[in-house]
């Protein structure tokens, strides 16, 4: 038996993953245990979980891998500081303590984190190698091209190459400071959202605007080459030497200072979001076309934070040259923990790599599960009023009825998801047919911005009835955007084109309005029996009851909170919001029956978490 532990840490989204004889046993982000969103600390609790799931102690691990090479990264920081001296010196002084304390002493930190019980080799793999490994090795392909795009690793900001069998080879890289991820993050910051957290908000805001600034971006900020590589005019950016992403010159070009977080969104913010989204899609499409031309392959695997831009992914699938695409569900830095473990097993140890028809990611349900005994003990200790449903069909029929009655349901089943998306393990569910559910869930459940769209879960067998999506392709990880079918759309009023910005939310656009974005798009999750188990049975029961195979699926948390992990996390979130029903495995909890239940107009629960 060969057990390999992978670790990512110290930037954002720290995580751990463990594989045994090439099989992925467990993987989880540290934030789910500490309840600190995007927690960058050494993933002690995630490691402890992975070891427990594998039934191993630290001394039984054969190899430990870290997802990047810290000395290479430190080299970049030093060279960048010198290149931008003296302006970069203050930024360097702010980062040096953490490097001297931990990042330059990672072997010691790792040994300490494993209770001094691990005495064997620690392998350091380059950041984009970890991304590429996480993209290709779990994929269902024997041979494929790969593309990784993010902010920055050590020096690389993007890479591409070929994976064959149990080996990957990077053929070309794009280097810092020229970065698609940092370009997108600069606009995230400028539009008042948090970098490395709010990029998905910028993507969701884009359909409300027009790309009026796209040419300004192309002509001033970024030179886009035919192969998709880019050159940024660094005079517009501050990330090399300052404390912010954008410079005064950027602000002058765009016509004002950055939006203050939590302030009113303007049409300008929406137009900026639309503009950078269009430019990013253009860059990625050129990259993908170049990778296809260079490799001559028909399949593509993707990872890196930019691969979480599901709008761009949908365009690549629809309009790009590749026949099939597989994207790592934990595409950001968290996925590097899995990537480095798989890199060691396949690339370094040269072990055989099994190819599975779906993939090796197991639906990305790689986190903790909780037993019936654990849940009952928790509920009894807290004095919770609950109903136990031993019959699974009865449970699913009952919960489907709640959702059809426009109740909002917290749903915790099986293992927790690895990656940023809730996929039916830790989800809040609602009726996609409801004309009010999008507003209710944003304002009274998630306590977040009104413009934020919700994603649909749809039975794989009925995707074509509701969404314009390539036949034979699935989207189990909610990483593709598709348009709602024309025959499901409503005819809009003649004066609807006069509506701008958030006024567009007033329109009922389709038969499933709660998951139809203002541009008729949806971030799609397909649900099947083999990956999704009880969640598939629930949607099937809902379909029998309503003839609708579509359900709202949003992550089980409030704004700024990590997705819930344990029954305690789920119950706390349930009681602190306006959810109606909580389902913990086969235990059904009704808010109306709880003695301490109350309605929430403002969420005190939010105060525990930093705004994202």
XYZ file of C-alpha atoms in Angstrom:
612
model
C 0.000 0.000 0.000
C 1.208 3.491 -0.897
C -0.419 6.472 0.820
C 0.282 9.998 -0.423
C -0.834 13.192 1.342
C -1.146 16.392 -0.689
C -1.165 19.835 0.921
C -1.915 23.345 -0.328
C -1.568 26.306 2.026
C -0.534 29.879 2.777
C -2.137 31.819 -0.074
C -5.871 31.141 -0.021
C -8.111 28.080 0.174
C -5.738 25.767 2.030
C -6.639 22.117 1.626
C -5.507 18.537 2.061
C -6.053 15.400 -0.009
C -5.019 11.789 0.405
C -4.735 9.020 -2.154
C -4.026 5.356 -1.446
C -2.708 3.175 -4.264
C -3.872 5.822 -6.740
C -7.445 6.024 -5.439
C -8.706 9.359 -4.140
C -9.779 8.643 -0.562
C -10.523 12.122 0.782
C -10.020 15.823 0.117
C -11.282 18.944 1.871
C -10.619 22.657 2.357
C -9.506 23.922 5.756
C -12.203 26.633 5.737
C -14.940 24.039 6.200
C -13.527 23.078 9.611
C -12.279 26.442 10.911
C -15.337 28.348 9.537
C -12.988 31.033 8.142
C -13.780 31.541 4.464
C -10.808 30.965 2.129
C -8.684 30.087 5.172
C -5.013 30.136 4.136
C -3.595 28.613 7.328
C -1.797 25.276 7.413
C -4.644 22.751 6.967
C -4.315 20.876 10.255
C -7.983 19.931 10.497
C -8.293 18.987 6.837
C -5.227 16.752 7.198
C -6.655 15.173 10.353
C -9.896 14.442 8.503
C -8.067 12.917 5.512
C -6.001 10.658 7.752
C -9.084 9.575 9.694
C -10.976 8.801 6.475
C -8.024 6.734 5.227
C -7.610 5.025 8.611
C -3.967 6.069 8.811
C -1.636 7.789 11.252
C 1.043 10.259 10.077
C 3.836 7.679 10.348
C 1.925 5.421 7.924
C 2.046 7.981 5.108
C 4.614 7.136 2.438
C 4.993 10.543 0.794
C 3.855 14.106 1.446
C 3.564 16.614 -1.388
C 3.257 20.402 -1.301
C 1.503 22.100 -4.225
C 4.195 24.649 -5.088
C 7.870 25.507 -4.639
C 8.197 28.214 -1.981
C 11.782 29.215 -2.842
C 10.774 29.917 -6.443
C 7.890 32.035 -5.208
C 10.180 33.909 -2.817
C 12.542 34.513 -5.718
C 9.684 36.188 -7.620
C 8.850 38.402 -4.656
C 12.492 39.457 -4.304
C 12.956 40.140 -8.001
C 9.670 42.048 -8.208
C 10.655 44.155 -5.204
C 14.013 45.006 -6.787
C 12.479 45.688 -10.192
C 10.006 48.176 -8.707
C 12.314 49.664 -6.051
C 11.768 51.715 -4.046
C 7.972 51.554 -4.539
C 7.713 47.837 -3.871
C 9.642 47.884 -0.626
C 6.651 48.592 1.629
C 4.694 45.698 0.143
C 7.726 43.461 0.598
C 8.059 44.445 4.266
C 4.426 43.479 4.801
C 4.964 39.975 3.422
C 8.420 39.131 4.774
C 7.351 38.144 8.336
C 5.127 35.308 7.113
C 7.908 34.062 4.846
C 10.515 34.084 7.599
C 8.134 32.408 10.035
C 6.582 29.672 7.901
C 6.911 29.681 4.123
C 10.698 29.330 3.998
C 10.575 26.602 6.636
C 7.872 24.401 5.177
C 9.493 21.031 5.959
C 9.541 22.007 9.645
C 5.961 23.332 9.460
C 4.758 20.135 7.783
C 6.563 17.883 10.275
C 5.099 19.900 13.149
C 1.646 19.735 11.535
C 1.971 15.939 11.438
C 2.880 15.809 15.147
C 6.535 15.012 14.348
C 5.388 11.498 13.392
C 6.238 11.798 9.685
C 9.971 11.321 8.978
C 10.002 10.616 5.253
C 10.370 12.657 2.072
C 8.471 15.860 1.285
C 8.033 16.567 -2.428
C 7.589 20.125 -3.715
C 5.916 20.423 -7.133
C 5.519 23.621 -9.151
C 2.162 25.371 -8.785
C 1.017 24.930 -12.381
C 2.220 21.327 -12.450
C -0.136 20.720 -9.515
C -2.955 22.446 -11.411
C -2.237 20.441 -14.563
C -2.097 17.182 -12.588
C -5.427 18.000 -10.905
C -6.929 18.669 -14.341
C -5.694 15.638 -16.267
C -5.131 12.737 -13.881
C -8.696 12.512 -12.452
C -10.232 13.087 -15.903
C -11.887 10.318 -17.917
C -9.392 10.743 -20.776
C -6.451 8.508 -21.717
C -4.978 11.410 -23.675
C -5.861 15.113 -23.587
C -4.507 18.620 -23.803
C -4.571 20.682 -20.629
C -4.778 24.400 -19.962
C -4.214 26.025 -16.561
C -4.928 29.718 -15.973
C -4.872 31.622 -12.665
C -3.459 34.714 -10.943
C 0.088 33.514 -10.366
C 1.925 30.522 -8.976
C 5.685 30.880 -8.540
C 6.311 32.669 -11.862
C 3.805 31.054 -14.226
C 0.312 32.521 -14.641
C -0.868 30.061 -17.304
C 0.380 26.863 -18.899
C -0.603 24.271 -21.445
C 0.591 20.848 -22.480
C -0.373 17.242 -23.041
C -1.366 14.444 -20.696
C -0.946 10.821 -21.783
C -1.617 7.855 -19.551
C 0.211 8.524 -16.296
C 2.369 11.444 -17.490
C 1.866 15.153 -18.155
C 4.196 17.495 -20.009
C 3.949 21.280 -19.852
C 4.842 22.685 -23.264
C 4.562 26.435 -22.696
C 3.890 28.945 -19.918
C 2.902 32.593 -19.505
C 4.811 34.434 -16.801
C 4.174 37.053 -14.129
C 3.345 39.934 -14.134
C 1.275 39.236 -17.244
C -1.762 37.358 -15.954
C -5.356 36.832 -17.040
C -6.334 36.056 -13.451
C -4.762 39.243 -12.090
C -6.367 41.298 -14.868
C -9.796 39.936 -13.893
C -9.033 40.417 -10.187
C -8.068 44.047 -10.849
C -11.613 44.664 -12.096
C -13.002 42.663 -9.177
C -11.230 45.077 -6.840
C -12.166 48.160 -8.890
C -15.855 47.205 -8.835
C -15.801 46.936 -5.034
C -15.569 43.178 -4.546
C -12.995 41.179 -2.619
C -10.049 39.792 -4.609
C -9.763 35.981 -4.609
C -13.372 35.799 -3.435
C -15.634 38.142 -5.398
C -14.636 37.227 -8.947
C -17.768 35.109 -9.314
C -19.846 38.145 -8.322
C -18.248 40.135 -11.125
C -19.121 37.315 -13.527
C -22.727 37.284 -12.245
C -22.979 41.064 -12.573
C -21.754 41.125 -16.185
C -25.098 40.284 -17.909
C -26.676 43.410 -16.406
C -24.253 45.611 -18.326
C -22.971 46.329 -21.817
C -19.286 45.875 -22.723
C -18.768 49.589 -23.307
C -15.228 49.535 -21.901
C -14.004 46.469 -23.804
C -12.155 48.443 -26.489
C -10.679 50.741 -23.845
C -9.303 47.646 -22.083
C -7.910 46.178 -25.314
C -6.352 49.452 -26.434
C -4.778 50.459 -23.124
C -4.517 47.720 -20.535
C -3.763 44.507 -22.377
C -2.156 43.468 -25.649
C -3.759 40.176 -26.658
C -1.566 38.045 -28.916
C -3.011 35.594 -31.487
C -2.029 32.631 -29.281
C -3.886 34.064 -26.270
C -0.776 35.180 -24.425
C -1.024 38.717 -23.093
C 1.111 41.703 -22.191
C -0.263 44.074 -19.571
C 0.642 47.765 -19.405
C 1.816 47.685 -15.800
C 1.463 51.439 -15.346
C -2.282 50.808 -14.914
C -1.804 48.221 -12.156
C -0.465 48.358 -8.615
C -0.165 44.692 -7.664
C 3.588 44.435 -8.326
C 4.561 46.998 -5.739
C 1.523 48.512 -4.010
C -1.215 47.558 -1.611
C -4.021 47.577 -4.188
C -4.688 46.051 -7.602
C -5.151 49.223 -9.686
C -3.241 52.492 -10.054
C -4.348 56.121 -10.303
C -3.770 55.900 -14.047
C -6.295 53.008 -14.185
C -8.811 55.110 -12.252
C -8.353 58.063 -14.593
C -8.820 55.848 -17.641
C -12.000 54.271 -16.262
C -13.440 57.578 -15.099
C -13.314 57.488 -11.316
C -12.132 55.953 -8.081
C -12.866 52.279 -7.257
C -16.362 51.529 -5.985
C -16.515 51.339 -2.220
C -17.500 47.849 -1.007
C -21.213 47.536 -0.131
C -22.071 50.853 -1.832
C -24.816 51.137 -4.453
C -24.050 49.365 -7.712
C -24.215 51.646 -10.739
C -24.670 50.971 -14.422
C -20.990 51.806 -14.834
C -20.045 48.932 -12.512
C -22.232 46.587 -14.531
C -20.723 47.795 -17.808
C -17.216 47.322 -16.423
C -18.107 43.766 -15.380
C -19.533 43.037 -18.835
C -16.440 44.488 -20.473
C -13.806 42.512 -18.592
C -15.896 39.335 -18.967
C -15.968 39.772 -22.758
C -12.232 40.459 -22.912
C -11.465 37.462 -20.675
C -13.576 35.197 -22.875
C -11.719 36.490 -25.937
C -8.331 35.741 -24.339
C -9.365 32.259 -23.220
C -10.841 31.418 -26.610
C -7.577 32.381 -28.313
C -5.675 30.280 -25.759
C -7.900 27.274 -26.358
C -7.617 27.585 -30.140
C -3.838 27.794 -29.870
C -3.658 24.766 -27.561
C -5.820 22.803 -29.996
C -3.660 23.804 -32.956
C -0.439 22.922 -31.123
C -1.554 19.592 -29.670
C -3.953 18.358 -32.338
C -6.031 16.670 -29.636
C -9.822 16.605 -29.351
C -10.118 16.663 -25.549
C -9.187 19.406 -23.101
C -8.726 19.453 -19.306
C -8.704 22.717 -17.367
C -7.750 23.969 -13.892
C -6.592 27.141 -12.159
C -8.839 29.781 -10.641
C -9.851 31.206 -14.020
C -11.294 27.784 -14.926
C -14.056 28.553 -12.392
C -15.388 31.183 -14.818
C -18.268 28.996 -15.960
C -19.548 31.585 -18.450
C -16.250 31.393 -20.334
C -16.273 27.590 -19.955
C -19.704 27.408 -21.575
C -18.493 29.476 -24.510
C -15.398 27.281 -24.903
C -17.602 24.174 -24.952
C -20.088 25.653 -27.447
C -17.764 27.556 -29.765
C -14.280 26.168 -29.124
C -12.432 23.537 -31.159
C -12.428 20.743 -28.550
C -15.042 17.972 -28.638
C -14.919 17.266 -24.898
C -13.832 19.313 -21.890
C -13.211 18.202 -18.305
C -12.658 20.823 -15.598
C -11.322 20.092 -12.118
C -14.177 20.875 -9.663
C -11.677 22.299 -7.160
C -9.984 24.305 -9.898
C -8.471 26.932 -7.582
C -5.613 26.553 -5.136
C -7.505 24.006 -3.030
C -7.275 21.604 -5.958
C -3.499 21.830 -5.830
C -3.517 19.503 -2.819
C -5.106 16.765 -4.904
C -2.971 17.656 -7.912
C 0.351 17.236 -6.120
C -0.709 13.879 -4.633
C -1.749 12.587 -8.059
C 1.424 14.011 -9.640
C 3.571 12.021 -7.212
C 1.639 8.783 -7.802
C 1.468 9.027 -11.579
C 4.385 11.159 -12.732
C 7.088 10.448 -10.157
C 6.266 6.891 -9.078
C 5.075 5.990 -12.601
C 2.196 3.917 -11.256
C -0.636 2.793 -13.579
C -3.511 5.240 -13.907
C -6.995 3.723 -14.161
C -9.321 5.406 -16.676
C -12.987 5.572 -15.681
C -15.900 6.421 -17.945
C -17.127 9.222 -15.689
C -13.919 10.337 -13.954
C -12.010 9.563 -10.768
C -13.403 12.547 -8.855
C -16.376 10.584 -7.396
C -18.753 13.482 -7.957
C -16.275 15.527 -5.845
C -17.981 14.147 -2.721
C -14.673 13.694 -0.921
C -15.323 15.399 2.430
C -16.713 14.207 5.781
C -19.969 12.343 6.232
C -21.907 12.012 9.478
C -23.672 8.890 10.706
C -27.270 8.588 11.806
C -26.023 8.025 15.364
C -23.928 11.227 15.315
C -26.824 13.285 13.964
C -29.396 11.892 16.403
C -27.044 12.490 19.333
C -26.518 16.101 18.260
C -30.255 16.758 17.781
C -31.169 15.184 21.106
C -28.453 17.117 22.954
C -29.743 20.388 21.518
C -33.395 19.562 22.194
C -34.295 19.817 18.504
C -37.789 18.690 17.436
C -37.336 16.307 14.506
C -38.944 13.529 12.482
C -37.006 10.438 11.472
C -37.859 8.960 8.062
C -36.332 5.473 7.751
C -37.849 4.922 4.307
C -35.843 6.794 1.645
C -38.710 6.999 -0.840
C -40.991 8.457 1.822
C -38.280 10.983 2.758
C -37.757 12.127 -0.827
C -41.501 12.391 -1.504
C -42.008 14.481 1.630
C -39.129 16.860 0.885
C -40.196 17.155 -2.767
C -43.617 18.220 -1.490
C -42.079 20.908 0.704
C -40.123 22.297 -2.257
C -43.213 22.209 -4.504
C -44.997 24.259 -1.822
C -42.237 26.884 -2.162
C -40.559 25.996 1.092
C -36.777 26.574 1.296
C -34.935 23.407 2.310
C -31.482 22.981 3.817
C -30.190 19.633 2.547
C -27.218 17.801 4.100
C -26.555 14.350 2.728
C -23.534 12.064 2.483
C -20.035 13.417 2.008
C -19.240 17.126 1.774
C -18.172 18.554 -1.568
C -14.520 19.320 -2.417
C -14.319 22.625 -4.265
C -16.360 25.832 -4.137
C -19.679 24.470 -5.447
C -22.472 22.774 -3.509
C -23.476 19.750 -5.573
C -26.252 18.171 -3.521
C -24.287 17.234 -0.412
C -24.463 20.594 1.396
C -27.141 22.536 -0.505
C -30.061 24.899 -0.019
C -32.886 23.856 -2.348
C -35.918 25.600 -3.783
C -38.504 25.464 -6.570
C -37.060 26.852 -9.801
C -40.621 27.500 -11.112
C -41.290 30.099 -8.423
C -41.448 33.731 -9.513
C -40.384 34.981 -6.065
C -37.828 32.371 -4.977
C -34.747 34.145 -6.379
C -35.539 37.279 -4.403
C -36.537 35.392 -1.240
C -33.422 33.233 -1.204
C -31.078 36.153 -1.866
C -32.630 38.512 0.690
C -33.942 36.267 3.462
C -31.867 33.111 3.283
C -28.433 33.969 1.912
C -28.566 37.663 2.944
C -26.637 38.643 -0.151
C -26.826 41.006 -3.131
C -30.085 40.910 -5.079
C -28.425 40.565 -8.486
C -26.835 37.199 -7.689
C -28.212 34.361 -9.850
C -29.007 30.855 -8.632
C -27.952 27.668 -10.338
C -30.225 24.810 -11.403
C -29.800 21.126 -10.749
C -31.494 19.168 -13.540
C -31.883 15.454 -14.179
C -29.322 14.421 -16.801
C -32.029 12.634 -18.795
C -34.038 15.839 -19.243
C -31.372 18.484 -19.811
C -32.405 19.011 -23.429
C -35.996 19.820 -22.421
C -34.856 22.915 -20.569
C -31.343 23.889 -21.662
C -29.441 24.357 -24.901
C -26.569 22.048 -24.011
C -24.559 19.669 -26.220
C -26.145 16.193 -26.281
C -24.189 13.466 -24.561
C -22.261 15.957 -22.424
C -22.831 16.214 -18.677
C -22.054 18.991 -16.203
C -22.027 17.349 -12.755
C -19.747 19.972 -11.214
C -21.697 23.147 -12.059
C -18.863 24.528 -14.188
C -20.708 25.205 -17.443
C -23.251 27.843 -18.397
C -26.034 27.046 -20.883
C -28.977 29.030 -22.211
C -32.573 28.191 -21.329
C -34.338 26.622 -24.316
C -36.386 28.971 -26.492
C -39.605 27.039 -25.890
C -39.186 27.476 -22.108
C -38.795 31.261 -22.396
C -41.581 33.778 -21.914
C -42.460 36.469 -24.406
C -41.276 39.664 -22.778
C -43.274 42.916 -22.797
C -42.607 45.300 -25.651
C -41.098 47.902 -23.324
C -38.748 45.417 -21.609
C -35.748 46.592 -23.627
C -35.988 49.928 -21.869
C -35.170 48.304 -18.531
C -31.548 48.650 -17.481
C -29.383 47.345 -14.670
C -31.177 45.692 -11.782
C -34.563 46.751 -13.200
C -34.201 43.674 -15.406
C -34.858 41.484 -12.345
C -38.551 42.488 -12.567
C -39.138 40.309 -15.639
C -40.344 36.711 -15.450
C -38.196 35.269 -18.208
C -39.030 31.567 -18.387
C -40.932 28.605 -16.976
C -38.083 28.282 -14.451
C -37.571 31.974 -13.597
C -35.690 31.450 -10.336
C -32.663 30.024 -12.200
C -32.896 32.051 -15.426
C -30.377 34.898 -15.447
C -31.134 38.200 -17.182
C -29.382 36.982 -20.364
C -31.395 33.700 -20.301
C -28.345 31.751 -19.098
C -28.008 29.257 -16.233
C -25.007 27.741 -14.452
C -25.925 24.144 -14.962
C -25.523 21.057 -12.784
C -26.625 17.763 -14.302
C -27.677 15.105 -11.796
C -27.438 11.340 -12.344
C -28.045 8.226 -10.256
C -24.460 6.979 -10.052
C -22.869 10.182 -8.770
C -25.654 11.802 -6.800
C -27.539 9.029 -4.985
C -30.289 10.417 -2.755
C -30.133 13.855 -4.390
C -31.010 12.210 -7.708
C -33.905 10.406 -6.008
C -35.166 13.675 -4.533
C -35.245 15.463 -7.897
C -36.867 12.395 -9.465
C -39.582 12.543 -6.777
C -39.983 16.290 -7.454
C -40.335 15.552 -11.186
C -43.059 12.976 -10.538
C -44.923 15.469 -8.381
C -44.562 18.549 -10.596
C -43.305 17.321 -14.011
C -40.350 19.656 -13.466
C -36.873 18.057 -13.334
C -35.257 21.370 -12.331
C -34.505 22.586 -8.822
C -32.597 25.549 -7.376
C -29.326 24.411 -5.825
C -27.269 26.964 -3.912
C -24.567 26.408 -1.331
C -25.609 25.773 2.277
C -24.243 28.917 3.916
C -24.893 32.620 4.227
C -22.833 35.268 2.550
C -19.259 35.249 3.829
C -19.633 31.862 5.526
C -17.924 28.694 4.268
C -20.262 25.910 3.142
C -21.475 23.983 6.192
C -19.631 20.822 7.115
C -21.202 19.280 10.225
C -24.778 18.852 11.531
C -24.001 21.601 14.036
C -22.939 23.998 11.246
C -26.085 23.159 9.282
C -28.453 23.580 12.236
C -26.843 26.875 13.273
C -27.232 28.290 9.746
C -30.789 26.930 9.488
C -31.917 28.548 12.723
C -30.207 31.862 11.934
C -31.927 32.323 8.564
C -35.438 32.036 7.157
C -35.110 28.493 5.855
C -38.262 26.455 6.392
C -37.001 22.862 6.523
C -33.711 21.177 7.395
C -32.956 17.634 6.237
C -29.951 15.971 7.890
C -29.686 12.584 6.214
C -33.059 11.015 7.156
C -33.965 13.490 9.881
C -36.501 16.177 8.924
C -36.604 19.353 11.010
C -39.357 21.947 10.537
C -38.611 25.525 11.546
C -42.219 26.024 12.660
C -41.837 23.279 15.291
C -38.696 24.652 16.931
C -39.386 26.430 20.235
C -36.713 29.088 19.650
C -37.542 29.797 15.995
C -38.034 33.370 14.822
C -38.110 35.346 11.586
C -34.985 37.210 10.483
C -35.021 40.478 8.592
C -31.352 41.121 9.332
C -28.978 38.266 9.870
C -26.897 38.419 13.030
C -25.342 35.158 11.819
C -23.515 37.252 9.200
C -21.619 39.137 11.885
C -19.461 36.070 12.514
C -18.005 36.210 9.009
C -15.986 38.737 7.019
C -17.929 39.995 4.028
C -16.857 38.387 0.790
